[in-house]
Every structure is written in C-alpha cells, then in structure tokens.
Coordinates of C-alpha atoms in Angstrom, one line a residue:
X1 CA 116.1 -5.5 49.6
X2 CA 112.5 -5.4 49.9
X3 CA 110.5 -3.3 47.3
X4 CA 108.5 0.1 48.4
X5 CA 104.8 -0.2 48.8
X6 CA 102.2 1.7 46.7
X7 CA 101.7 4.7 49.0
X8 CA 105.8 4.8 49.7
X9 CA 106.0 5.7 46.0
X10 CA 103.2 7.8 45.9
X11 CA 105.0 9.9 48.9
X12 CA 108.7 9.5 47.0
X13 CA 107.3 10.8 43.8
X14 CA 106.1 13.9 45.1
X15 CA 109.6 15.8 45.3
X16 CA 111.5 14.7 41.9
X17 CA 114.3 16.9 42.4
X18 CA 115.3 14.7 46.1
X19 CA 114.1 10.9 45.0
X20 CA 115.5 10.7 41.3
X21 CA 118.6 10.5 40.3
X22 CA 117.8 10.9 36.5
X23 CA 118.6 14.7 35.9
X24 CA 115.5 15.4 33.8
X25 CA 113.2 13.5 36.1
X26 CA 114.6 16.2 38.7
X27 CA 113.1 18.8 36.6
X28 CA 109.7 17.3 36.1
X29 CA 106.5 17.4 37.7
X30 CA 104.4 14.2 38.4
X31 CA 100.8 14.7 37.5
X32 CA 97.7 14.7 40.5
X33 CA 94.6 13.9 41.3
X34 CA 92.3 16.8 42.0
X35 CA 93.0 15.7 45.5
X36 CA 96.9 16.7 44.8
X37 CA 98.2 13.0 44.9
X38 CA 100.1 11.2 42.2
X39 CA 98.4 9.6 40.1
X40 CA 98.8 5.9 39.6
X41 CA 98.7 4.0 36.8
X42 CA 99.3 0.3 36.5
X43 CA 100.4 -2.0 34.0
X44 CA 102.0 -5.5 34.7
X45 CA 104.7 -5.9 37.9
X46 CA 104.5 -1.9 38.1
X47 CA 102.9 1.3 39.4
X48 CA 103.5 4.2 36.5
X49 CA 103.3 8.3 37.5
X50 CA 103.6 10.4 33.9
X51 CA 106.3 13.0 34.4
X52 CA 106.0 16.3 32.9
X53 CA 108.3 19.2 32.4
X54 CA 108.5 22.0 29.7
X55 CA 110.0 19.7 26.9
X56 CA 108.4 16.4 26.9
X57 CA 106.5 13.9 29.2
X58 CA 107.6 10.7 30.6
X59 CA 106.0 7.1 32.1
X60 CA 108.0 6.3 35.4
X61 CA 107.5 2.9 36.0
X62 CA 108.1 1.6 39.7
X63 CA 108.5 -2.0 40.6
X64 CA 106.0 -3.5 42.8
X65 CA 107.3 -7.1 42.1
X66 CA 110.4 -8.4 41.6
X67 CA 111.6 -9.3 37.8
X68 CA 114.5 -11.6 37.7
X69 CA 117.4 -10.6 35.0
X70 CA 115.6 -6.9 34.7
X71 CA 118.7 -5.4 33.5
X72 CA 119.9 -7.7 31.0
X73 CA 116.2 -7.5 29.7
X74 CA 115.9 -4.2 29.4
X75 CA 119.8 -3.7 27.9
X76 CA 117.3 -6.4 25.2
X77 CA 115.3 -3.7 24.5
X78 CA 117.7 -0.9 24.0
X79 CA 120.0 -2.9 22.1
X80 CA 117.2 -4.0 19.5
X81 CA 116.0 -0.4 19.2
X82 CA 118.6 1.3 18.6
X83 CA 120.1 -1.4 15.8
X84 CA 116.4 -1.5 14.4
X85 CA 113.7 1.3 13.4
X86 CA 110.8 -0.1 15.1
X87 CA 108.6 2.8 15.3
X88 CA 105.8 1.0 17.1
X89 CA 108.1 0.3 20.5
X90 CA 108.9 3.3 22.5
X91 CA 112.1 4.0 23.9
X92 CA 112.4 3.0 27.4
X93 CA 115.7 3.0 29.5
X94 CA 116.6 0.8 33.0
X95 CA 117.9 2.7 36.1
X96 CA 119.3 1.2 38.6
X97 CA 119.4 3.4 41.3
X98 CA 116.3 5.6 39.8
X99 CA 114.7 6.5 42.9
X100 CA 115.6 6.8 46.0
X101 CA 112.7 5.5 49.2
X102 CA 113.1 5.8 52.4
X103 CA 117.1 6.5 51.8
X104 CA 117.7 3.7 49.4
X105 CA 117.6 3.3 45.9
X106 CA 115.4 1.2 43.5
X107 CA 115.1 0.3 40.0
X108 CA 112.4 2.2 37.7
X109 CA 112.2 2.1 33.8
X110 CA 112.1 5.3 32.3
X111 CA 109.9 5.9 28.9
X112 CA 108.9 8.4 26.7
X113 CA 105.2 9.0 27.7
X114 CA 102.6 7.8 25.0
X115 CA 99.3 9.9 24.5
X116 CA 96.5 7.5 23.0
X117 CA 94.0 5.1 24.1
X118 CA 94.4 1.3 25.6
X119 CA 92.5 -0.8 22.7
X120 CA 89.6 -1.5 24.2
X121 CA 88.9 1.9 25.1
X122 CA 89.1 3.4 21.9
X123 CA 86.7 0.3 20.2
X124 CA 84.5 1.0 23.2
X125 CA 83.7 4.5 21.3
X126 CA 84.3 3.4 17.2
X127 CA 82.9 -0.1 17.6
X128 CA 80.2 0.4 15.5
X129 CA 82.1 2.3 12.9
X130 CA 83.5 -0.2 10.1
X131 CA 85.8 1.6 8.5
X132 CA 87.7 2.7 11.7
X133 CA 87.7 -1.3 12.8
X134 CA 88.8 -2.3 8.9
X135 CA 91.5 0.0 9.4
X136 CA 92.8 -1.2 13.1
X137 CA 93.0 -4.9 11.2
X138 CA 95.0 -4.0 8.9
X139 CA 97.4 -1.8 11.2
X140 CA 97.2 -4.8 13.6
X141 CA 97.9 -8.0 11.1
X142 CA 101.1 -5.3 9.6
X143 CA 102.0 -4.8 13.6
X144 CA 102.3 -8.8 13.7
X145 CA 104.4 -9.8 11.0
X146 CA 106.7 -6.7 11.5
X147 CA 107.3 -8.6 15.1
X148 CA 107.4 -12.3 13.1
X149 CA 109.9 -10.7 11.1
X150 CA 112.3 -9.4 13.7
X151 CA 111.8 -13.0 15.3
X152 CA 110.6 -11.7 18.5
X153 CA 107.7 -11.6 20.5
X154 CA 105.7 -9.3 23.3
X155 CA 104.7 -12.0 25.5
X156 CA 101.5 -10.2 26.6
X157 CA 99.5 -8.9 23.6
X158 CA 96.1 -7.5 25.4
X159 CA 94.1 -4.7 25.0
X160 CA 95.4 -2.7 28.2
X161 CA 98.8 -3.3 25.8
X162 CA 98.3 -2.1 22.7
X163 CA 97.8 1.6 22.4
X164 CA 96.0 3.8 19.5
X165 CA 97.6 7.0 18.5
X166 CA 96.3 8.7 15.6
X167 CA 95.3 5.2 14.3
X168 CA 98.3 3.8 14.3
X169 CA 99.3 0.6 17.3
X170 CA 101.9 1.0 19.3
X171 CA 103.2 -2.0 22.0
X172 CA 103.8 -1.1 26.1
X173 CA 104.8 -2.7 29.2
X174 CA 107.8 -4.8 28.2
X175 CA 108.7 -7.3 31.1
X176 CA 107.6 -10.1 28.9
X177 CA 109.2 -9.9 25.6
X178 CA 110.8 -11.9 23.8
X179 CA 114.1 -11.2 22.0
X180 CA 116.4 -14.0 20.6
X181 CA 119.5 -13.1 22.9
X182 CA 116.8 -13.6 25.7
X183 CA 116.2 -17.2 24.8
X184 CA 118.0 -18.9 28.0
X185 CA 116.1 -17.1 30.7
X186 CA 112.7 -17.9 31.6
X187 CA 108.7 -16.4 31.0
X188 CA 108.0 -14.4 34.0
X189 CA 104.5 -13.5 33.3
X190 CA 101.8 -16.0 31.2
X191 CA 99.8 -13.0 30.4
X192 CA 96.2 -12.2 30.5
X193 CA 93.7 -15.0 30.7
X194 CA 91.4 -13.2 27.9
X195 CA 93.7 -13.7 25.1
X196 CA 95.9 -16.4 26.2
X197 CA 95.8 -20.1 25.5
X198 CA 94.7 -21.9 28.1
X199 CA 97.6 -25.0 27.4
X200 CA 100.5 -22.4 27.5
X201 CA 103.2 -23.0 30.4
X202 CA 105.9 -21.4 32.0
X203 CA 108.2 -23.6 29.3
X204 CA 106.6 -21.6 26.6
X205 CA 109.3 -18.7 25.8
X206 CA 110.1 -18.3 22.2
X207 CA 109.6 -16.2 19.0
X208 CA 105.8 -18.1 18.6
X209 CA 104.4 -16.8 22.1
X210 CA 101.8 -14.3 20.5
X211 CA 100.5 -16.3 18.1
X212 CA 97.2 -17.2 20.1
X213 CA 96.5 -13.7 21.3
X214 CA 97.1 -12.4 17.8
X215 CA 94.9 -14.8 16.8
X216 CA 92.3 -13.9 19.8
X217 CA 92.1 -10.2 18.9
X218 CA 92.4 -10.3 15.1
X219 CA 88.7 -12.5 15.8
X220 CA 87.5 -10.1 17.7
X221 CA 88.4 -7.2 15.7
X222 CA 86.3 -9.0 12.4
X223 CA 83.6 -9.6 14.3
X224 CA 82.9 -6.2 15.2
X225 CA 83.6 -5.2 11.6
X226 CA 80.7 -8.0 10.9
X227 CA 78.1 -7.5 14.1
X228 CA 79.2 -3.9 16.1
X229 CA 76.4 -5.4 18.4
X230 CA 78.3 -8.3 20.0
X231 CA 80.4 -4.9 21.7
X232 CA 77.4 -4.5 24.3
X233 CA 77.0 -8.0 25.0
X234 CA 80.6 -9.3 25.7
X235 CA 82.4 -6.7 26.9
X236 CA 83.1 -6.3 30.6
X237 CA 85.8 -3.9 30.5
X238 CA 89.0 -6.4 30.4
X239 CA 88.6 -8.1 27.0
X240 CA 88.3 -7.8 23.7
X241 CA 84.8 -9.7 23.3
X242 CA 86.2 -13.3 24.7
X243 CA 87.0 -14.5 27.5
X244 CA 89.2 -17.3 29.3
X245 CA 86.6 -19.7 29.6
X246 CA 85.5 -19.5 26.0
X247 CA 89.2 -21.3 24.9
X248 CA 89.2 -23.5 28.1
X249 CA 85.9 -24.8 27.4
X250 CA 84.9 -23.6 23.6
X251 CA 82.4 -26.4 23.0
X252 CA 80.3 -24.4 25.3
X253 CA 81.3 -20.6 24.2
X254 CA 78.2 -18.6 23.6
X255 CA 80.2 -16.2 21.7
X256 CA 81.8 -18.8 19.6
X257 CA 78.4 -20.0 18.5
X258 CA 77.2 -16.5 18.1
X259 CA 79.9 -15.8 15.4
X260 CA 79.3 -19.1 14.0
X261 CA 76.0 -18.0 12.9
X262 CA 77.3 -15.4 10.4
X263 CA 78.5 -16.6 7.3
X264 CA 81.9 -14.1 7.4
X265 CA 82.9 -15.3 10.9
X266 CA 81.9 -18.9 10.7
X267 CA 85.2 -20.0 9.4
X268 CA 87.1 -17.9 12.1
X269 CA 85.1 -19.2 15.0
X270 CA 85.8 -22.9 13.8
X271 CA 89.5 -22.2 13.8
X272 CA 89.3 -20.5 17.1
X273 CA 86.9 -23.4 18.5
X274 CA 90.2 -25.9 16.8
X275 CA 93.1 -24.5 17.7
X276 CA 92.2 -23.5 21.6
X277 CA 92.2 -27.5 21.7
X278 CA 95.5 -28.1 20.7
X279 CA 99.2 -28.1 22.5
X280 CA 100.2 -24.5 22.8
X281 CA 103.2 -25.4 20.3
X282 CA 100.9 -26.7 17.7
X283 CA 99.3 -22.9 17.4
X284 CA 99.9 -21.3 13.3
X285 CA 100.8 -17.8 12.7
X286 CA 98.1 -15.5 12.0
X287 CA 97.9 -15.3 8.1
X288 CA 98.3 -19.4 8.8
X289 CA 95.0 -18.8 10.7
X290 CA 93.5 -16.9 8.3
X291 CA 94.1 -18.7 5.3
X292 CA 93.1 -22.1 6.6
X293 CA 90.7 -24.1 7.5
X294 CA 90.7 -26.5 10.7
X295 CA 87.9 -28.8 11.6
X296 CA 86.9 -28.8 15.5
X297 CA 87.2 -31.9 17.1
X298 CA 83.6 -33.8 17.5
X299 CA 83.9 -33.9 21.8
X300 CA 86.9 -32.3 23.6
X301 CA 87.5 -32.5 27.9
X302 CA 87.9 -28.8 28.8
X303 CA 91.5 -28.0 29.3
X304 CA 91.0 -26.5 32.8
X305 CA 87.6 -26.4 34.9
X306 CA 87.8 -22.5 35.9
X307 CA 90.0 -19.7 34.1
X308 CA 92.8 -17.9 36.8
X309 CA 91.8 -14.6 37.5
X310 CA 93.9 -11.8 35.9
X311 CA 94.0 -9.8 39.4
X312 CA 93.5 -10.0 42.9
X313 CA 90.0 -10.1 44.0
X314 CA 89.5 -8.5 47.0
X315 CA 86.5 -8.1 49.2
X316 CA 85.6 -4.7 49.4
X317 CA 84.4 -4.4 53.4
X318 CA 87.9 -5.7 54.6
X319 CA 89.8 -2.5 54.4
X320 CA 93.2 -4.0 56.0
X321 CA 93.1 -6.4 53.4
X322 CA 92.9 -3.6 50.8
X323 CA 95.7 -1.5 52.3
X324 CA 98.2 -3.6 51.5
X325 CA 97.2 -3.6 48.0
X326 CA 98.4 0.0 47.4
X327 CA 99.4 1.2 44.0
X328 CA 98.6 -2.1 42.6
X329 CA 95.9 -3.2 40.0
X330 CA 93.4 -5.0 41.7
X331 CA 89.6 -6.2 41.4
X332 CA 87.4 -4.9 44.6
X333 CA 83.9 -6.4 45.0
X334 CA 81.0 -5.8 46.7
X335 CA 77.9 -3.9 47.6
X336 CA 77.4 -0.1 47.5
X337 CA 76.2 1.5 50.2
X338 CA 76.4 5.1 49.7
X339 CA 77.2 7.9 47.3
X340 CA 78.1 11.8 48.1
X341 CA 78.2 14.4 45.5
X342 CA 80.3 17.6 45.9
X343 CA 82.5 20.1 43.8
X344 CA 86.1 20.4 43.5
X345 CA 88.0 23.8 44.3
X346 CA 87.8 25.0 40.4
X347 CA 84.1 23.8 40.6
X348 CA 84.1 20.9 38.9
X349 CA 81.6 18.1 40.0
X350 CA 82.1 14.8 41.5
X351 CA 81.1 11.7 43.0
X352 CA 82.0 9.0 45.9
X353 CA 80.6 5.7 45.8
X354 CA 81.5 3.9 49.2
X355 CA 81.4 0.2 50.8
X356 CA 80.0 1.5 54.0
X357 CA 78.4 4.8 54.9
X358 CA 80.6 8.0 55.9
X359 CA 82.9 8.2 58.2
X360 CA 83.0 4.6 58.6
X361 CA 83.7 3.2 55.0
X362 CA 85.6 0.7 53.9
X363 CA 86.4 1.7 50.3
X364 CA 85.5 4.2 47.9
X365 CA 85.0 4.4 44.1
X366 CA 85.9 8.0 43.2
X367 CA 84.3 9.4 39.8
X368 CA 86.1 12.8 38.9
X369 CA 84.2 15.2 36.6
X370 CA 85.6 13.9 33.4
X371 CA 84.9 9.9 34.8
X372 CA 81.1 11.5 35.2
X373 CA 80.8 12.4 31.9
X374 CA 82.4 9.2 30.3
X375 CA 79.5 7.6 32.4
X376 CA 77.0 9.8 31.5
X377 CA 77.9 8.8 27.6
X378 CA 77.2 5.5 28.2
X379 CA 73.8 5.9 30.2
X380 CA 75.0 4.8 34.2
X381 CA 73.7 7.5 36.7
X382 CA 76.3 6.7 39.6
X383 CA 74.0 7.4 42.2
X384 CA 71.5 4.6 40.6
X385 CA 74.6 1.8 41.6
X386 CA 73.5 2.4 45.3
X387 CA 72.3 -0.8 46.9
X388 CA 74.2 -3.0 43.7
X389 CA 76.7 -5.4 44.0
X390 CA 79.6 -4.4 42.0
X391 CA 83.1 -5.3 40.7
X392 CA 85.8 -2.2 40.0
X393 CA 88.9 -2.9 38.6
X394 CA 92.0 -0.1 38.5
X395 CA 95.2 0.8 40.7
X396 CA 94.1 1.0 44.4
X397 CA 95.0 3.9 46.3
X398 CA 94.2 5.7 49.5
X399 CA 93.7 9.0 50.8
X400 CA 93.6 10.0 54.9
X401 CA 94.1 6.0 55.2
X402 CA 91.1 4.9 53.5
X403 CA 91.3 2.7 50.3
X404 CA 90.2 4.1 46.9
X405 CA 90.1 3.6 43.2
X406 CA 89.5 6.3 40.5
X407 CA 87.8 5.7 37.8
X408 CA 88.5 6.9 34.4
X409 CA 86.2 4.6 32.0
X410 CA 83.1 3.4 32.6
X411 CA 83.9 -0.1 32.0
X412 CA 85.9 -0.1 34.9
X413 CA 83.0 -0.8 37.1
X414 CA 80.8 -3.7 35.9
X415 CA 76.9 -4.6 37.7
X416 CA 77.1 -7.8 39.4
X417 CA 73.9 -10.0 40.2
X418 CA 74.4 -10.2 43.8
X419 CA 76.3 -11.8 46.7
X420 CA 76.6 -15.3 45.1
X421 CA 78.5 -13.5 42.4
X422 CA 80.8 -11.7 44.5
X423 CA 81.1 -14.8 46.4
X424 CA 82.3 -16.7 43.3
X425 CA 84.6 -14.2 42.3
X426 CA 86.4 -14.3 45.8
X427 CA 86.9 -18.1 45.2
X428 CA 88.3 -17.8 42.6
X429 CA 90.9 -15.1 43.4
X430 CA 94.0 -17.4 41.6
X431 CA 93.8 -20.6 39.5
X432 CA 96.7 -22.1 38.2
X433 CA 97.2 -22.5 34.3
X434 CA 97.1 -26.3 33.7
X435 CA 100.9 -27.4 34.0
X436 CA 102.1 -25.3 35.7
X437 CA 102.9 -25.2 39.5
X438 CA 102.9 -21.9 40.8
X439 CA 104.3 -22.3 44.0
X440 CA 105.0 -18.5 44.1
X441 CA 101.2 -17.7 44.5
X442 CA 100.6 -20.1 47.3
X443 CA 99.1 -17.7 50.2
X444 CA 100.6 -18.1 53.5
X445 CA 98.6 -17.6 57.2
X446 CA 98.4 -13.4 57.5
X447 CA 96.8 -11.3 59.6
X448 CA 92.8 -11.5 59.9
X449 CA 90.9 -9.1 58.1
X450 CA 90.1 -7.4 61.7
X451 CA 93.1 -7.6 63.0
X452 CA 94.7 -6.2 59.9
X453 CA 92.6 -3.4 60.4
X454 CA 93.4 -2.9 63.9
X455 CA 97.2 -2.8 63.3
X456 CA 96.8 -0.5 59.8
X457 CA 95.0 2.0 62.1
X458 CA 97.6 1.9 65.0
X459 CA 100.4 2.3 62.5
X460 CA 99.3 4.6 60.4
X461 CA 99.0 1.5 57.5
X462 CA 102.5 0.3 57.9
X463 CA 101.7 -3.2 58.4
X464 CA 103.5 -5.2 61.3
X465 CA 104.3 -8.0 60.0
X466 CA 105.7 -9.1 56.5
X467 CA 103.5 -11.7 55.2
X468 CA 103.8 -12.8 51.3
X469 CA 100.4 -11.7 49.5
X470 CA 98.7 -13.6 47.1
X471 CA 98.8 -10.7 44.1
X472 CA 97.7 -12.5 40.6
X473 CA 97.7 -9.9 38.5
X474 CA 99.4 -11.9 36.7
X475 CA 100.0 -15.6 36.2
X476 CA 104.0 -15.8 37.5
X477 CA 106.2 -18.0 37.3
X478 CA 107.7 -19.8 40.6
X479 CA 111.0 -18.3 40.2
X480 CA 110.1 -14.8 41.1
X481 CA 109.2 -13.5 44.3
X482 CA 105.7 -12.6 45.1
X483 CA 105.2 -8.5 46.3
X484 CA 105.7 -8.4 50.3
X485 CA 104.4 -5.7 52.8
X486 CA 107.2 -3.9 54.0
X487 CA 107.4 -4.3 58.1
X488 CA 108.3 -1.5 60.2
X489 CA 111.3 -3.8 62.0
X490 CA 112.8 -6.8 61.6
X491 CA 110.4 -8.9 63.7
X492 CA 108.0 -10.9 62.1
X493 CA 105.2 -13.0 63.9
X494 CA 106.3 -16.7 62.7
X495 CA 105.9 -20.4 64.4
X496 CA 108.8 -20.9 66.5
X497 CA 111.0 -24.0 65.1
X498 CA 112.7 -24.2 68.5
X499 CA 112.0 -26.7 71.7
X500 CA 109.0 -27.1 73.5
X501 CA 110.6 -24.7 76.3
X502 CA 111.4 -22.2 73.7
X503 CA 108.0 -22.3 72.2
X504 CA 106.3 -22.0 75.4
X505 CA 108.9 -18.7 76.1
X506 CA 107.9 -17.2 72.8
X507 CA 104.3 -17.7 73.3
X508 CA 104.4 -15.1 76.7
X509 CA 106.4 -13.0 74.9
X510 CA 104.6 -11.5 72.2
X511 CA 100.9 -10.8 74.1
X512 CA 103.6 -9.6 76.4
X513 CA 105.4 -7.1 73.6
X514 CA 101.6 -6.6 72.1
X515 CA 100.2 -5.6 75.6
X516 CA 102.8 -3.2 76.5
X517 CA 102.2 -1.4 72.7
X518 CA 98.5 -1.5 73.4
X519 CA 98.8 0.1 77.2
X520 CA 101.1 3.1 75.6
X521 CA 98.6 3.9 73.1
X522 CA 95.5 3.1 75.7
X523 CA 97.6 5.5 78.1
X524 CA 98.2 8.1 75.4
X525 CA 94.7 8.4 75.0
X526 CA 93.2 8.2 78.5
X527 CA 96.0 10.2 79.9
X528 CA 95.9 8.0 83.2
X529 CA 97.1 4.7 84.4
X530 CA 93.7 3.0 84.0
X531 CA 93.9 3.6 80.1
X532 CA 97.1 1.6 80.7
X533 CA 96.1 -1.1 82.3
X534 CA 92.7 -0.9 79.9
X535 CA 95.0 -1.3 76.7
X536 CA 97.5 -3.6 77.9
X537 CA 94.4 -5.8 78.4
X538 CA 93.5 -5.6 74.9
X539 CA 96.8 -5.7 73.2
X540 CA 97.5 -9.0 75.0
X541 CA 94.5 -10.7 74.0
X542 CA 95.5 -9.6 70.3
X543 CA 98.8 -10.4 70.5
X544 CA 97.6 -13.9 72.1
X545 CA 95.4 -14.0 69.4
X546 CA 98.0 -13.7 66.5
X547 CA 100.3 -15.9 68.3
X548 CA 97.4 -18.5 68.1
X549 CA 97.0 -18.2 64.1
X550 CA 101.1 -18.8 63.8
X551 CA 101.0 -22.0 66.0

C-alpha cells in the first residue's frame, strides 16, 4: 500500500479523535500555524506534528518512506529501554494501524514530545560562551561511551539529532540504530554527509557506526571552545562547522588548516585530516581519538569528487515539481522576487518572501513573528533578501495550493552568490557515497515541470501519474523503496511493452482520454460547446505530449 503524501497527513491530522486509533492521541490537539494548519516537522523518512492535550505532549511521526523491518526495529528500541535506564533515549512506541488516511491505516511512531533545541541551534546562540561549550563536551564524550558501553549505536549522530534540554543531550529520530539483536538486517540510511565518513557503505552496520561523527562533532565542539569565531565563518545552518567535502577531500579543507594554526587544535585537525583517509572500519573510538596521535598521509586521491547532498534540491520557480515534495524536508533555491508584510489576527507581524510576484508565485518563504525576531537577532532585514539568490531548507508545505516553507531559524535561509550557484546546487541534487550503488535513487522520466503544473492545478495537486521521486534526504540504501506520489487511479502513463499494433492503439488512446478530460473542464468553464471543442484541443496535444516523453 502506498504511503500518504505530505498534505494527506496534514488534512488526516486535523481530527485526532476520527484518524487515530491510539486513545490518547484521540484526545489531543495537534499544534498550527497561525494560518490554522498543522505544523510539520521533519526528521529522517518522516513528517512529525506535536500532539498536545491536558497531561503531556507527544511527537507523531508519519512515514513518508518506507523502512523495511520497522516493527522488529522499533520492538529494538522498546525492548532495550525498558531492560535498561537510558535516560538520554525517549520512549517511543510503533503502531501499526496508528492513523487512518483516506480509510486505511498506516504505521506512525508515537514519542513522548521533547522540549529543547537541535544542537546547532543552541551553539548558534552560546558559541562564544566557553563554559557552556566545555560543559556540552563533557555531556557529549559521557553520551558516547554510555552508547559504547551498551554496544550499540545511533547510526545518524548530527546536530538536527541531538537535542539540548537544560544542558543535558538527549538522542532522536531512531530508524537507524543500531542494537545487537538487529545485527542481521541491513543500514537503511548512511546519514548526513556533514559528519559522516565519506568511505562508509551500506555494509557498514555494527556497534562502531558513530565513531566518525562522534569524532566530527567532538572537533567542532573544541574548536569553538578555542576560536568562538570560526561559528560565523563555517556555519551554513546544517553543520557543525565542517562539511562533506572537508573529509572527502581534507588536503584541501580550509577549516582543517584553520584549526591547524592553533596550537590546542593542531593535534585534532591532524587526526581528523588522518583518519577521514582511512577504510571506514579502521576508524578509533573517540577517547582512542583523543589520546592519540596519527600522522596524515604526505598526498592522498580524494575519496569521492563531490559530497551527496543531504536533501532534495529543488528549483524554486517549478512549483509542480515542489508539490510533490509536501511534508518533506527539502532544499528550495532561487531568486527572490518579492516580499509582503502584514499582521496576523492577534496582531502579530509577518513577512512573505516569494519566487515570483503575487498572485502568480511559485513558492514562498514564510517568516512568522517569532522567525522575524530570531532574524532580527542576527542582523538580516527580510525585505533586504529581495533581488538575492537564495537556498531555504525546512519541511515544504502549502497553503490554497501554493508551496511554502516556514522558517523558524535564521540559518535556515543562507545568501547565495547568484545563478551559477543555484545552478550547481541543482546538479548536484544526489551523489552516491563511493561504493555504494544506490539504485533506489535512480530518477525515472516524470512529468515536465509545466506539465506538472498544469495537471496539479486541474487536480487540485493530486498528481496523475505515480512516478518514483528522487528524494535524498538521505543516502538509502537499494533495498528500500523510494517515496511515490500517490495517483488518483490505477492508471499510470508508462511505455507500452506490447506489439507494434498495440503500441500504435495505446498511443491514440491517451490524447484521446486526455482530450476528453480537457474539453469537460474547457466546457465547464465556457459553458458552451466551443469551450469543448477548445479544451479537447489542448488536452490532446498534452496528452500527445506525455505520451511522447514515455515512448
């Protein structure tokens, strides 16, 4: 059974007490937008809504990707918690039939909801204060051998995944992690490119898996302990000062040459330039890290030429490409071309920034008052971004069928120097992690940008046909099915396999099909038999026209 899309959710979600099953989800409340819609957030093959009632909150977690053995994995996790007290894991429980879409049923993982900050969002506003980083080291070096000691590992250990609380770390998103009873099935995620080594495969499943990011983010944590000022020049919203390239290619790191020129980080950045060159298995525990010292190699040949993107880049003027992206975690690029200002019905201010100028955008970056004055803190006047070339990362929504993302830190949108760099960035959509074939992300023919337009307009954004998307948000494995549009019927607009007779038959039929669609909705707006004959005219060259890009 094919999974819901992002806006099926978002319309599910809205009445608890029908689409659980879960008793206390019944009684909840999921929380809005000021615009009155869920709000999504994201976090690996999932779209999460916080839950509230009287007692407690809870993170619903609704699958936009299939997970393969997502039961016995999560039975894992509630087996090791309950015979363990690992306070910095919080409870989460499977459900089957959780909630019910469009009359059938679909698995969601239920969790205690965790107030606190994503990592990077809390050193984006203690940085610069040493004691605060001295203490996150030693809370995260006691997280890491607490998981060494129980012999198992996260899988994904990235700033978006490790949560602050009243200075303590706690771990989220568990469709990853390692747990020794797990040790026959396979990886189904490689993790973010920032803190992951650029040699590790989809072979790679064991108790050792964090070692590299542990490694990664320990660095970083030092060297903003040593040189706060390194914050404002590496950052860019997803890291933890490095990046990808930096352990693909370290001979060439700026950053790794940067901390090589202060005496307290010189030994750290030689071990990090080492150890990014060797085999994935080869990589030492933390304190192993720490304690030692490795000697780079004189020359290395850069594991892979360009780092995988962590999410789908998606050009932010093709808005049918974009709706089918809904209530998933996604990187939109390109140029502003407009803001508008207004004020909410309890007079709070806000902003849009659009791709396009109003009515006829493509995409909008919505800024809600408290985004405005997250910006405002770091110095960005949104109206200034007008005319820039820009990249936005978050979960991509939609409201009255236009695409959106809403902001909530000011890192989410990051300055780019122009076309070539968007350009670059759309390239580069997915690359696969050296050894590993990742026939899963291969992208099949779909719709044209215009066409997908034309057909998310007509259909109210249910897309016609059922094309595999290309969603890297994060490196999967082959195994596991890709996220799919969900079609309106059962017929799907694919080459015909059948005899040159059939072919030509099938060929007639769907301009044919196409036209008669077109002339309804021509008729139903002309009101006369001319508007008929006008849009059966122009559904049959469209429907010749996608029979052409299948052939």
């Amino acid at each position: 059974m094919a999974l819901p899309r992002g806006d099926e959710y978002n319309q599910a979600i809205q009445s608890p007490r029908i689409s659980f099953s879960d008793t206390i989800l019944q009684s909840c409340q999921v929380e809005t937008t000021p615009l009155g819609l869920p709000k999504p957030y994201s976090g690996g093959f999932t779209t999460t809504y916080k839950l509230v009632n009287s007692h407690t909150s809870w993170a619903v977690r609704c699958f936009t990707r299939e997970i393969s053995d997502l039961q016995r994995r999560y039975q894992s996790i509630g087996n090791f918690l309950s015979a363990n007290n690992c306070d910095f894991l919080v409870e989460a429980n499977f459900l089957q039939n959780g909630i019910r879409v469009n009359g059938s049923f679909h698995p969601i993982i239920k969790m205690r909801w965790l107030d606190g900050e994503p990592l990077s969002n809390y050193l984006a506003k203690t940085y610069n204060q040493k004691s605060t980083i001295d203490r996150l080291m030693t809370e995260f070096t006691n997280l890491v051998k607490r998981l060494e000691n129980y012999g198992i590992a996260h899988g994904d250990l990235q700033h978006g995944n490790i949560i602050v609380k009243n200075d303590k770390l706690y771990l989220i998103d568990y469709d990853g992690m390692y747990f020794p009873d797990l040790a026959t099935l396979r990886v189904n995620e490689l993790g973010h490119p920032n803190f992951q080594h650029p040699k590790r495969t989809a072979n790679d499943y064991n108790k050792s898996i964090d070692r590299f990011s542990s490694i990664v983010i320990y660095t970083a944590l030092k060297a903003l302990a040593v040189a706060p000022n390194l914050w404002k020049k590496y950052d860019n919203g997803d890291n933890i000062l490095f990046k990808g390239q930096d352990f693909a290619n370290p001979i060439n790191s700026q950053l790794l040459k940067d901390l090589a020129g202060y005496s307290e980080l010189s030994k750290l950045s030689n071990n990090l330039f080492s150890v990014s060159t060797w085999d994935f298995n080869k990589v030492p525990t933390l304190a192993e890290f720490i304690s030692n010292t490795y000697q780079p190699p004189v020359s290395i040949t850069p594991s892979i030429s360009v780092v995988r993107s962590a999410y789908t880049v998606i050009d932010g003027s093709q808005k049918g490409r974009l709706l089918e992206y809904l209530g998933q975690k996604v990187e939109v690029v390109g140029q502003i071309s407009a803001h508008r200002k207004g004020l909410t019905n309890h007079g709070n201010p806000y902003i849009f920034l659009n791709f396009g100028v109003y009515p006829h955008q493509t995409f909008t970056i919505v800024i809600w008052s408290e985004a405005l004055s997250e910006l405002k803190v770091n110095g960005i006047i949104p109206s200034s971004l007008v005319g820039k070339y820009v990249s936005i990362t978050g979960v991509l929504g939609a409201y009255s069928g236009n695409p959106q993302i809403a902001i909530d830190y000011a890192s989410q949108i990051q300055v780019l120097s122009g076309q070539v760099e968007v350009d670059l960035k759309l390239s580069l959509k997915s690359i696969n992690v050296s050894n590993t074939k990742n026939t899963t992300n291969q992208k099949p023919p779909i719709l044209s940008n215009k066409e997908a337009d034309v057909f998310n307009d007509l259909y109210k954004n249910r897309p016609i046909s059922q094309p595999k998307i290309n969603t890297p948000i994060r490196q999967t494995i082959p195994s596991y099915s890709t996220p799919s549009s969900k079609p309106i019927s059962s017929n799907t607009y694919k080459p015909s396999t059948s005899s040159s007779s059939s072919s030509s038959n099938n060929g007639c039929t769907v301009p044919i099909v196409v036209g008669i669609i077109g002339g309804i909705v021509g008729a139903s707006v002309a009101e006369h038999i001319g508007g008929f004959i006008i849009g059966a005219i122009i559904g049959f060259v469209i429907g010749a026209g996608i029979k052409n890009m299948f052939d």
